Amino acid sequence: MIDEHLTWKSHIDNVKVKVLQVLARRSISCTASRQTNKVPQKQKLFQEDNGMPIHLKGGSADALLYRGTMVLTVMGAGYVVYELFKAACPQKKA
């Protein structure tokens, strides 16, 4: 009974290893053949002199990320000022 359990468990472990090997081999070979060199295109885009700041040249996703960061920064700074004011002027207990 114990020997059957050990052989069954070792069989499952062997199957897992085989599956992982197949997946690793497949993902490595597929991604290498599909990748293209996009560096020259990106260099051209970012070196273009169009008066735009470098952190916004990536497109709408960069603009959205920039605006979201600015909103969170302003809200955080406002919250810090609020908490400092609240700590500096505690309410009197009635």
PDB file of N, CA and C in Angstrom:
ATOM      1  N   MET A   1       0.830  -1.197   0.000  1.00  0.00           N
ATOM      2  CA  MET A   1       0.000   0.000   0.000  1.00  0.00           C
ATOM      3  C   MET A   1       0.875   1.262   0.000  1.00  0.00           C
ATOM      4  N   ILE A   2       1.904   1.267   0.850  1.00  0.00           N
ATOM      5  CA  ILE A   2       2.786   2.433   0.909  1.00  0.00           C
ATOM      6  C   ILE A   2       3.595   2.545  -0.382  1.00  0.00           C
ATOM      7  N   ASP A   3       4.055   1.411  -0.920  1.00  0.00           N
ATOM      8  CA  ASP A   3       4.819   1.423  -2.163  1.00  0.00           C
ATOM      9  C   ASP A   3       3.980   1.952  -3.321  1.00  0.00           C
ATOM     10  N   GLU A   4       2.690   1.581  -3.351  1.00  0.00           N
ATOM     11  CA  GLU A   4       1.815   2.072  -4.416  1.00  0.00           C
ATOM     12  C   GLU A   4       1.660   3.591  -4.321  1.00  0.00           C
ATOM     13  N   HIS A   5       1.529   4.087  -3.098  1.00  0.00           N
ATOM     14  CA  HIS A   5       1.364   5.529  -2.901  1.00  0.00           C
ATOM     15  C   HIS A   5       2.619   6.276  -3.345  1.00  0.00           C
ATOM     16  N   LEU A   6       3.790   5.741  -3.000  1.00  0.00           N
ATOM     17  CA  LEU A   6       5.039   6.391  -3.379  1.00  0.00           C
ATOM     18  C   LEU A   6       5.237   6.375  -4.890  1.00  0.00           C
ATOM     19  N   THR A   7       4.912   5.267  -5.533  1.00  0.00           N
ATOM     20  CA  THR A   7       5.077   5.214  -6.982  1.00  0.00           C
ATOM     21  C   THR A   7       4.080   6.145  -7.674  1.00  0.00           C
ATOM     22  N   TRP A   8       2.868   6.225  -7.156  1.00  0.00           N
ATOM     23  CA  TRP A   8       1.866   7.128  -7.723  1.00  0.00           C
ATOM     24  C   TRP A   8       2.323   8.582  -7.566  1.00  0.00           C
ATOM     25  N   LYS A   9       2.855   8.907  -6.383  1.00  0.00           N
ATOM     26  CA  LYS A   9       3.325  10.266  -6.136  1.00  0.00           C
ATOM     27  C   LYS A   9       4.519  10.583  -7.030  1.00  0.00           C
ATOM     28  N   SER A  10       5.447   9.654  -7.190  1.00  0.00           N
ATOM     29  CA  SER A  10       6.601   9.904  -8.047  1.00  0.00           C
ATOM     30  C   SER A  10       6.162  10.037  -9.509  1.00  0.00           C
ATOM     31  N   HIS A  11       5.133   9.300  -9.905  1.00  0.00           N
ATOM     32  CA  HIS A  11       4.606   9.419 -11.266  1.00  0.00           C
ATOM     33  C   HIS A  11       4.026  10.817 -11.489  1.00  0.00           C
ATOM     34  N   ILE A  12       3.280  11.313 -10.520  1.00  0.00           N
ATOM     35  CA  ILE A  12       2.694  12.658 -10.622  1.00  0.00           C
ATOM     36  C   ILE A  12       3.798  13.701 -10.683  1.00  0.00           C
ATOM     37  N   ASP A  13       4.840  13.518  -9.850  1.00  0.00           N
ATOM     38  CA  ASP A  13       5.953  14.461  -9.877  1.00  0.00           C
ATOM     39  C   ASP A  13       6.660  14.447 -11.229  1.00  0.00           C
ATOM     40  N   ASN A  14       6.816  13.272 -11.814  1.00  0.00           N
ATOM     41  CA  ASN A  14       7.445  13.172 -13.128  1.00  0.00           C
ATOM     42  C   ASN A  14       6.611  13.872 -14.197  1.00  0.00           C
ATOM     43  N   VAL A  15       5.307  13.723 -14.119  1.00  0.00           N
ATOM     44  CA  VAL A  15       4.422  14.377 -15.084  1.00  0.00           C
ATOM     45  C   VAL A  15       4.523  15.897 -14.937  1.00  0.00           C
ATOM     46  N   LYS A  16       4.566  16.388 -13.709  1.00  0.00           N
ATOM     47  CA  LYS A  16       4.684  17.832 -13.483  1.00  0.00           C
ATOM     48  C   LYS A  16       5.986  18.362 -14.076  1.00  0.00           C
ATOM     49  N   VAL A  17       7.059  17.630 -13.869  1.00  0.00           N
ATOM     50  CA  VAL A  17       8.349  18.055 -14.405  1.00  0.00           C
ATOM     51  C   VAL A  17       8.304  18.082 -15.932  1.00  0.00           C
ATOM     52  N   LYS A  18       7.722  17.060 -16.537  1.00  0.00           N
ATOM     53  CA  LYS A  18       7.627  17.007 -18.003  1.00  0.00           C
ATOM     54  C   LYS A  18       6.802  18.181 -18.544  1.00  0.00           C
ATOM     55  N   VAL A  19       5.688  18.467 -17.876  1.00  0.00           N
ATOM     56  CA  VAL A  19       4.829  19.573 -18.313  1.00  0.00           C
ATOM     57  C   VAL A  19       5.581  20.893 -18.207  1.00  0.00           C
ATOM     58  N   LEU A  20       6.295  21.094 -17.113  1.00  0.00           N
ATOM     59  CA  LEU A  20       7.059  22.331 -16.955  1.00  0.00           C
ATOM     60  C   LEU A  20       8.148  22.449 -18.012  1.00  0.00           C
ATOM     61  N   GLN A  21       8.789  21.333 -18.345  1.00  0.00           N
ATOM     62  CA  GLN A  21       9.820  21.368 -19.380  1.00  0.00           C
ATOM     63  C   GLN A  21       9.226  21.747 -20.733  1.00  0.00           C
ATOM     64  N   VAL A  22       8.082  21.181 -21.059  1.00  0.00           N
ATOM     65  CA  VAL A  22       7.437  21.483 -22.336  1.00  0.00           C
ATOM     66  C   VAL A  22       7.014  22.948 -22.384  1.00  0.00           C
ATOM     67  N   LEU A  23       6.421  23.445 -21.297  1.00  0.00           N
ATOM     68  CA  LEU A  23       5.991  24.843 -21.271  1.00  0.00           C
ATOM     69  C   LEU A  23       7.165  25.797 -21.367  1.00  0.00           C
ATOM     70  N   ALA A  24       8.236  25.486 -20.649  1.00  0.00           N
ATOM     71  CA  ALA A  24       9.416  26.349 -20.698  1.00  0.00           C
ATOM     72  C   ALA A  24      10.013  26.355 -22.101  1.00  0.00           C
ATOM     73  N   ARG A  25      10.121  25.222 -22.706  1.00  0.00           N
ATOM     74  CA  ARG A  25      10.695  25.126 -24.046  1.00  0.00           C
ATOM     75  C   ARG A  25       9.827  25.875 -25.047  1.00  0.00           C
ATOM     76  N   ARG A  26       8.513  25.720 -24.932  1.00  0.00           N
ATOM     77  CA  ARG A  26       7.586  26.354 -25.873  1.00  0.00           C
ATOM     78  C   ARG A  26       7.624  27.873 -25.724  1.00  0.00           C
ATOM     79  N   SER A  27       7.600  28.376 -24.489  1.00  0.00           N
ATOM     80  CA  SER A  27       7.552  29.824 -24.298  1.00  0.00           C
ATOM     81  C   SER A  27       8.858  30.483 -24.705  1.00  0.00           C
ATOM     82  N   ILE A  28       9.984  29.816 -24.506  1.00  0.00           N
ATOM     83  CA  ILE A  28      11.258  30.407 -24.895  1.00  0.00           C
ATOM     84  C   ILE A  28      11.386  30.454 -26.408  1.00  0.00           C
ATOM     85  N   SER A  29      11.044  29.396 -27.087  1.00  0.00           N
ATOM     86  CA  SER A  29      11.210  29.365 -28.534  1.00  0.00           C
ATOM     87  C   SER A  29      10.212  30.279 -29.236  1.00  0.00           C
ATOM     88  N   CYS A  30       8.993  30.397 -28.721  1.00  0.00           N
ATOM     89  CA  CYS A  30       7.980  31.228 -29.371  1.00  0.00           C
ATOM     90  C   CYS A  30       8.277  32.713 -29.205  1.00  0.00           C
ATOM     91  N   THR A  31       8.671  33.132 -28.008  1.00  0.00           N
ATOM     92  CA  THR A  31       8.889  34.560 -27.788  1.00  0.00           C
ATOM     93  C   THR A  31      10.115  35.052 -28.527  1.00  0.00           C
ATOM     94  N   ALA A  32      11.120  34.218 -28.679  1.00  0.00           N
ATOM     95  CA  ALA A  32      12.327  34.654 -29.377  1.00  0.00           C
ATOM     96  C   ALA A  32      12.044  34.888 -30.858  1.00  0.00           C
ATOM     97  N   SER A  33      11.173  34.111 -31.436  1.00  0.00           N
ATOM     98  CA  SER A  33      10.907  34.272 -32.861  1.00  0.00           C
ATOM     99  C   SER A  33       9.949  35.428 -33.148  1.00  0.00           C
ATOM    100  N   ARG A  34       9.122  35.825 -32.201  1.00  0.00           N
ATOM    101  CA  ARG A  34       8.150  36.888 -32.426  1.00  0.00           C
ATOM    102  C   ARG A  34       8.682  38.273 -32.104  1.00  0.00           C
ATOM    103  N   GLN A  35       9.751  38.365 -31.345  1.00  0.00           N
ATOM    104  CA  GLN A  35      10.241  39.671 -30.928  1.00  0.00           C
ATOM    105  C   GLN A  35      10.943  40.380 -32.073  1.00  0.00           C
ATOM    106  N   THR A  36      10.682  41.690 -32.160  1.00  0.00           N
ATOM    107  CA  THR A  36      11.379  42.520 -33.131  1.00  0.00           C
ATOM    108  C   THR A  36      12.106  43.621 -32.381  1.00  0.00           C
ATOM    109  N   ASN A  37      13.109  44.180 -32.994  1.00  0.00           N
ATOM    110  CA  ASN A  37      13.888  45.233 -32.361  1.00  0.00           C
ATOM    111  C   ASN A  37      13.171  46.566 -32.527  1.00  0.00           C
ATOM    112  N   LYS A  38      12.634  47.099 -31.439  1.00  0.00           N
ATOM    113  CA  LYS A  38      11.891  48.352 -31.482  1.00  0.00           C
ATOM    114  C   LYS A  38      12.735  49.531 -30.995  1.00  0.00           C
ATOM    115  N   VAL A  39      13.986  49.289 -30.666  1.00  0.00           N
ATOM    116  CA  VAL A  39      14.839  50.336 -30.123  1.00  0.00           C
ATOM    117  C   VAL A  39      15.021  51.501 -31.093  1.00  0.00           C
ATOM    118  N   PRO A  40      15.309  51.267 -32.368  1.00  0.00           N
ATOM    119  CA  PRO A  40      15.474  52.424 -33.271  1.00  0.00           C
ATOM    120  C   PRO A  40      14.213  53.289 -33.368  1.00  0.00           C
ATOM    121  N   GLN A  41      13.045  52.670 -33.359  1.00  0.00           N
ATOM    122  CA  GLN A  41      11.795  53.437 -33.414  1.00  0.00           C
ATOM    123  C   GLN A  41      11.630  54.283 -32.152  1.00  0.00           C
ATOM    124  N   LYS A  42      11.913  53.686 -31.009  1.00  0.00           N
ATOM    125  CA  LYS A  42      11.779  54.418 -29.745  1.00  0.00           C
ATOM    126  C   LYS A  42      12.810  55.544 -29.658  1.00  0.00           C
ATOM    127  N   GLN A  43      14.037  55.299 -30.125  1.00  0.00           N
ATOM    128  CA  GLN A  43      15.046  56.354 -30.116  1.00  0.00           C
ATOM    129  C   GLN A  43      14.610  57.526 -30.969  1.00  0.00           C
ATOM    130  N   LYS A  44      14.072  57.232 -32.127  1.00  0.00           N
ATOM    131  CA  LYS A  44      13.596  58.288 -33.028  1.00  0.00           C
ATOM    132  C   LYS A  44      12.488  59.100 -32.360  1.00  0.00           C
ATOM    133  N   LEU A  45      11.556  58.418 -31.701  1.00  0.00           N
ATOM    134  CA  LEU A  45      10.438  59.082 -31.031  1.00  0.00           C
ATOM    135  C   LEU A  45      10.920  59.984 -29.898  1.00  0.00           C
ATOM    136  N   PHE A  46      11.822  59.470 -29.075  1.00  0.00           N
ATOM    137  CA  PHE A  46      12.234  60.231 -27.900  1.00  0.00           C
ATOM    138  C   PHE A  46      13.270  61.304 -28.213  1.00  0.00           C
ATOM    139  N   GLN A  47      13.992  61.189 -29.326  1.00  0.00           N
ATOM    140  CA  GLN A  47      14.976  62.207 -29.686  1.00  0.00           C
ATOM    141  C   GLN A  47      14.392  63.317 -30.545  1.00  0.00           C
ATOM    142  N   GLU A  48      13.150  63.158 -30.949  1.00  0.00           N
ATOM    143  CA  GLU A  48      12.492  64.158 -31.783  1.00  0.00           C
ATOM    144  C   GLU A  48      12.331  65.455 -30.990  1.00  0.00           C
ATOM    145  N   ASP A  49      12.689  66.590 -31.627  1.00  0.00           N
ATOM    146  CA  ASP A  49      12.590  67.891 -30.952  1.00  0.00           C
ATOM    147  C   ASP A  49      11.244  68.523 -31.287  1.00  0.00           C
ATOM    148  N   ASN A  50      10.238  68.246 -30.444  1.00  0.00           N
ATOM    149  CA  ASN A  50       8.910  68.803 -30.682  1.00  0.00           C
ATOM    150  C   ASN A  50       8.412  69.639 -29.508  1.00  0.00           C
ATOM    151  N   GLY A  51       9.298  69.997 -28.601  1.00  0.00           N
ATOM    152  CA  GLY A  51       8.927  70.846 -27.474  1.00  0.00           C
ATOM    153  C   GLY A  51       8.186  70.127 -26.361  1.00  0.00           C
ATOM    154  N   MET A  52       8.000  68.845 -26.491  1.00  0.00           N
ATOM    155  CA  MET A  52       7.296  68.058 -25.485  1.00  0.00           C
ATOM    156  C   MET A  52       8.284  67.550 -24.427  1.00  0.00           C
ATOM    157  N   PRO A  53       7.898  67.540 -23.149  1.00  0.00           N
ATOM    158  CA  PRO A  53       8.789  66.970 -22.135  1.00  0.00           C
ATOM    159  C   PRO A  53       9.001  65.476 -22.379  1.00  0.00           C
ATOM    160  N   ILE A  54      10.154  64.984 -21.992  1.00  0.00           N
ATOM    161  CA  ILE A  54      10.513  63.598 -22.272  1.00  0.00           C
ATOM    162  C   ILE A  54       9.547  62.614 -21.614  1.00  0.00           C
ATOM    163  N   HIS A  55       9.015  62.963 -20.444  1.00  0.00           N
ATOM    164  CA  HIS A  55       8.142  62.028 -19.739  1.00  0.00           C
ATOM    165  C   HIS A  55       6.741  61.950 -20.339  1.00  0.00           C
ATOM    166  N   LEU A  56       6.439  62.771 -21.343  1.00  0.00           N
ATOM    167  CA  LEU A  56       5.132  62.709 -21.994  1.00  0.00           C
ATOM    168  C   LEU A  56       5.219  62.251 -23.447  1.00  0.00           C
ATOM    169  N   LYS A  57       6.411  61.954 -23.931  1.00  0.00           N
ATOM    170  CA  LYS A  57       6.579  61.574 -25.336  1.00  0.00           C
ATOM    171  C   LYS A  57       6.088  60.168 -25.636  1.00  0.00           C
ATOM    172  N   GLY A  58       5.790  59.375 -24.632  1.00  0.00           N
ATOM    173  CA  GLY A  58       5.355  57.999 -24.844  1.00  0.00           C
ATOM    174  C   GLY A  58       3.918  57.877 -25.320  1.00  0.00           C
ATOM    175  N   GLY A  59       3.146  58.940 -25.258  1.00  0.00           N
ATOM    176  CA  GLY A  59       1.773  58.885 -25.741  1.00  0.00           C
ATOM    177  C   GLY A  59       0.749  59.114 -24.646  1.00  0.00           C
ATOM    178  N   SER A  60      -0.475  58.663 -24.916  1.00  0.00           N
ATOM    179  CA  SER A  60      -1.581  58.927 -23.989  1.00  0.00           C
ATOM    180  C   SER A  60      -1.425  58.177 -22.672  1.00  0.00           C
ATOM    181  N   ALA A  61      -0.805  57.011 -22.700  1.00  0.00           N
ATOM    182  CA  ALA A  61      -0.602  56.263 -21.450  1.00  0.00           C
ATOM    183  C   ALA A  61       0.332  57.029 -20.523  1.00  0.00           C
ATOM    184  N   ASP A  62       1.378  57.649 -21.082  1.00  0.00           N
ATOM    185  CA  ASP A  62       2.285  58.452 -20.260  1.00  0.00           C
ATOM    186  C   ASP A  62       1.576  59.677 -19.701  1.00  0.00           C
ATOM    187  N   ALA A  63       0.750  60.316 -20.521  1.00  0.00           N
ATOM    188  CA  ALA A  63       0.016  61.499 -20.061  1.00  0.00           C
ATOM    189  C   ALA A  63      -0.948  61.127 -18.929  1.00  0.00           C
ATOM    190  N   LEU A  64      -1.621  59.999 -19.080  1.00  0.00           N
ATOM    191  CA  LEU A  64      -2.548  59.549 -18.042  1.00  0.00           C
ATOM    192  C   LEU A  64      -1.803  59.218 -16.747  1.00  0.00           C
ATOM    193  N   LEU A  65      -0.690  58.544 -16.877  1.00  0.00           N
ATOM    194  CA  LEU A  65       0.115  58.212 -15.699  1.00  0.00           C
ATOM    195  C   LEU A  65       0.642  59.473 -15.030  1.00  0.00           C
ATOM    196  N   TYR A  66       1.075  60.444 -15.816  1.00  0.00           N
ATOM    197  CA  TYR A  66       1.578  61.709 -15.276  1.00  0.00           C
ATOM    198  C   TYR A  66       0.476  62.456 -14.525  1.00  0.00           C
ATOM    199  N   ARG A  67      -0.700  62.555 -15.143  1.00  0.00           N
ATOM    200  CA  ARG A  67      -1.805  63.272 -14.491  1.00  0.00           C
ATOM    201  C   ARG A  67      -2.262  62.572 -13.215  1.00  0.00           C
ATOM    202  N   GLY A  68      -2.331  61.259 -13.266  1.00  0.00           N
ATOM    203  CA  GLY A  68      -2.706  60.502 -12.067  1.00  0.00           C
ATOM    204  C   GLY A  68      -1.710  60.696 -10.943  1.00  0.00           C
ATOM    205  N   THR A  69      -0.441  60.711 -11.287  1.00  0.00           N
ATOM    206  CA  THR A  69       0.602  60.937 -10.281  1.00  0.00           C
ATOM    207  C   THR A  69       0.479  62.332  -9.681  1.00  0.00           C
ATOM    208  N   MET A  70       0.226  63.321 -10.517  1.00  0.00           N
ATOM    209  CA  MET A  70       0.084  64.688 -10.018  1.00  0.00           C
ATOM    210  C   MET A  70      -1.137  64.828  -9.104  1.00  0.00           C
ATOM    211  N   VAL A  71      -2.238  64.198  -9.472  1.00  0.00           N
ATOM    212  CA  VAL A  71      -3.446  64.251  -8.632  1.00  0.00           C
ATOM    213  C   VAL A  71      -3.166  63.620  -7.274  1.00  0.00           C
ATOM    214  N   LEU A  72      -2.538  62.448  -7.269  1.00  0.00           N
ATOM    215  CA  LEU A  72      -2.229  61.785  -5.999  1.00  0.00           C
ATOM    216  C   LEU A  72      -1.243  62.595  -5.167  1.00  0.00           C
ATOM    217  N   THR A  73      -0.286  63.258  -5.822  1.00  0.00           N
ATOM    218  CA  THR A  73       0.690  64.077  -5.105  1.00  0.00           C
ATOM    219  C   THR A  73       0.017  65.271  -4.453  1.00  0.00           C
ATOM    220  N   VAL A  74      -0.839  65.959  -5.187  1.00  0.00           N
ATOM    221  CA  VAL A  74      -1.541  67.127  -4.633  1.00  0.00           C
ATOM    222  C   VAL A  74      -2.480  66.705  -3.502  1.00  0.00           C
ATOM    223  N   MET A  75      -3.199  65.598  -3.713  1.00  0.00           N
ATOM    224  CA  MET A  75      -4.093  65.121  -2.641  1.00  0.00           C
ATOM    225  C   MET A  75      -3.293  64.718  -1.408  1.00  0.00           C
ATOM    226  N   GLY A  76      -2.174  64.070  -1.593  1.00  0.00           N
ATOM    227  CA  GLY A  76      -1.336  63.676  -0.455  1.00  0.00           C
ATOM    228  C   GLY A  76      -0.792  64.867   0.285  1.00  0.00           C
ATOM    229  N   ALA A  77      -0.337  65.874  -0.460  1.00  0.00           N
ATOM    230  CA  ALA A  77       0.181  67.089   0.183  1.00  0.00           C
ATOM    231  C   ALA A  77      -0.932  67.802   0.952  1.00  0.00           C
ATOM    232  N   GLY A  78      -2.117  67.866   0.364  1.00  0.00           N
ATOM    233  CA  GLY A  78      -3.254  68.481   1.059  1.00  0.00           C
ATOM    234  C   GLY A  78      -3.610  67.736   2.339  1.00  0.00           C
ATOM    235  N   TYR A  79      -3.557  66.416   2.286  1.00  0.00           N
ATOM    236  CA  TYR A  79      -3.873  65.616   3.464  1.00  0.00           C
ATOM    237  C   TYR A  79      -2.825  65.824   4.560  1.00  0.00           C
ATOM    238  N   VAL A  80      -1.559  65.954   4.175  1.00  0.00           N
ATOM    239  CA  VAL A  80      -0.498  66.207   5.155  1.00  0.00           C
ATOM    240  C   VAL A  80      -0.714  67.549   5.833  1.00  0.00           C
ATOM    241  N   VAL A  81      -1.050  68.584   5.057  1.00  0.00           N
ATOM    242  CA  VAL A  81      -1.317  69.904   5.630  1.00  0.00           C
ATOM    243  C   VAL A  81      -2.517  69.837   6.567  1.00  0.00           C
ATOM    244  N   TYR A  82      -3.557  69.136   6.176  1.00  0.00           N
ATOM    245  CA  TYR A  82      -4.748  68.977   7.017  1.00  0.00           C
ATOM    246  C   TYR A  82      -4.387  68.299   8.345  1.00  0.00           C
ATOM    247  N   GLU A  83      -3.634  67.214   8.282  1.00  0.00           N
ATOM    248  CA  GLU A  83      -3.261  66.496   9.497  1.00  0.00           C
ATOM    249  C   GLU A  83      -2.357  67.344  10.390  1.00  0.00           C
ATOM    250  N   LEU A  84      -1.439  68.112   9.792  1.00  0.00           N
ATOM    251  CA  LEU A  84      -0.587  68.993  10.587  1.00  0.00           C
ATOM    252  C   LEU A  84      -1.412  70.071  11.279  1.00  0.00           C
ATOM    253  N   PHE A  85      -2.363  70.636  10.558  1.00  0.00           N
ATOM    254  CA  PHE A  85      -3.234  71.649  11.156  1.00  0.00           C
ATOM    255  C   PHE A  85      -4.073  71.042  12.279  1.00  0.00           C
ATOM    256  N   LYS A  86      -4.594  69.853  12.053  1.00  0.00           N
ATOM    257  CA  LYS A  86      -5.398  69.168  13.068  1.00  0.00           C
ATOM    258  C   LYS A  86      -4.559  68.863  14.315  1.00  0.00           C
ATOM    259  N   ALA A  87      -3.294  68.489  14.122  1.00  0.00           N
ATOM    260  CA  ALA A  87      -2.423  68.193  15.255  1.00  0.00           C
ATOM    261  C   ALA A  87      -2.000  69.460  15.996  1.00  0.00           C
ATOM    262  N   ALA A  88      -1.859  70.572  15.255  1.00  0.00           N
ATOM    263  CA  ALA A  88      -1.412  71.819  15.868  1.00  0.00           C
ATOM    264  C   ALA A  88      -2.546  72.506  16.634  1.00  0.00           C
ATOM    265  N   CYS A  89      -3.769  72.314  16.222  1.00  0.00           N
ATOM    266  CA  CYS A  89      -4.901  72.967  16.877  1.00  0.00           C
ATOM    267  C   CYS A  89      -5.894  71.897  17.345  1.00  0.00           C
ATOM    268  N   PRO A  90      -5.583  71.205  18.434  1.00  0.00           N
ATOM    269  CA  PRO A  90      -6.505  70.156  18.888  1.00  0.00           C
ATOM    270  C   PRO A  90      -7.832  70.738  19.384  1.00  0.00           C
ATOM    271  N   GLN A  91      -8.884  69.971  19.249  1.00  0.00           N
ATOM    272  CA  GLN A  91     -10.188  70.418  19.708  1.00  0.00           C
ATOM    273  C   GLN A  91     -10.242  70.304  21.229  1.00  0.00           C
ATOM    274  N   LYS A  92     -10.952  71.275  21.846  1.00  0.00           N
ATOM    275  CA  LYS A  92     -11.127  71.233  23.294  1.00  0.00           C
ATOM    276  C   LYS A  92     -12.222  70.255  23.649  1.00  0.00           C
ATOM    277  N   LYS A  93     -11.985  69.497  24.715  1.00  0.00           N
ATOM    278  CA  LYS A  93     -13.008  68.532  25.158  1.00  0.00           C
ATOM    279  C   LYS A  93     -14.041  69.273  25.994  1.00  0.00           C
ATOM    280  N   ALA A  94     -15.294  69.024  25.738  1.00  0.00           N
ATOM    281  CA  ALA A  94     -16.369  69.718  26.454  1.00  0.00           C
ATOM    282  C   ALA A  94     -16.720  69.021  27.735  1.00  0.00           C
TER     283      ALA A  94
END
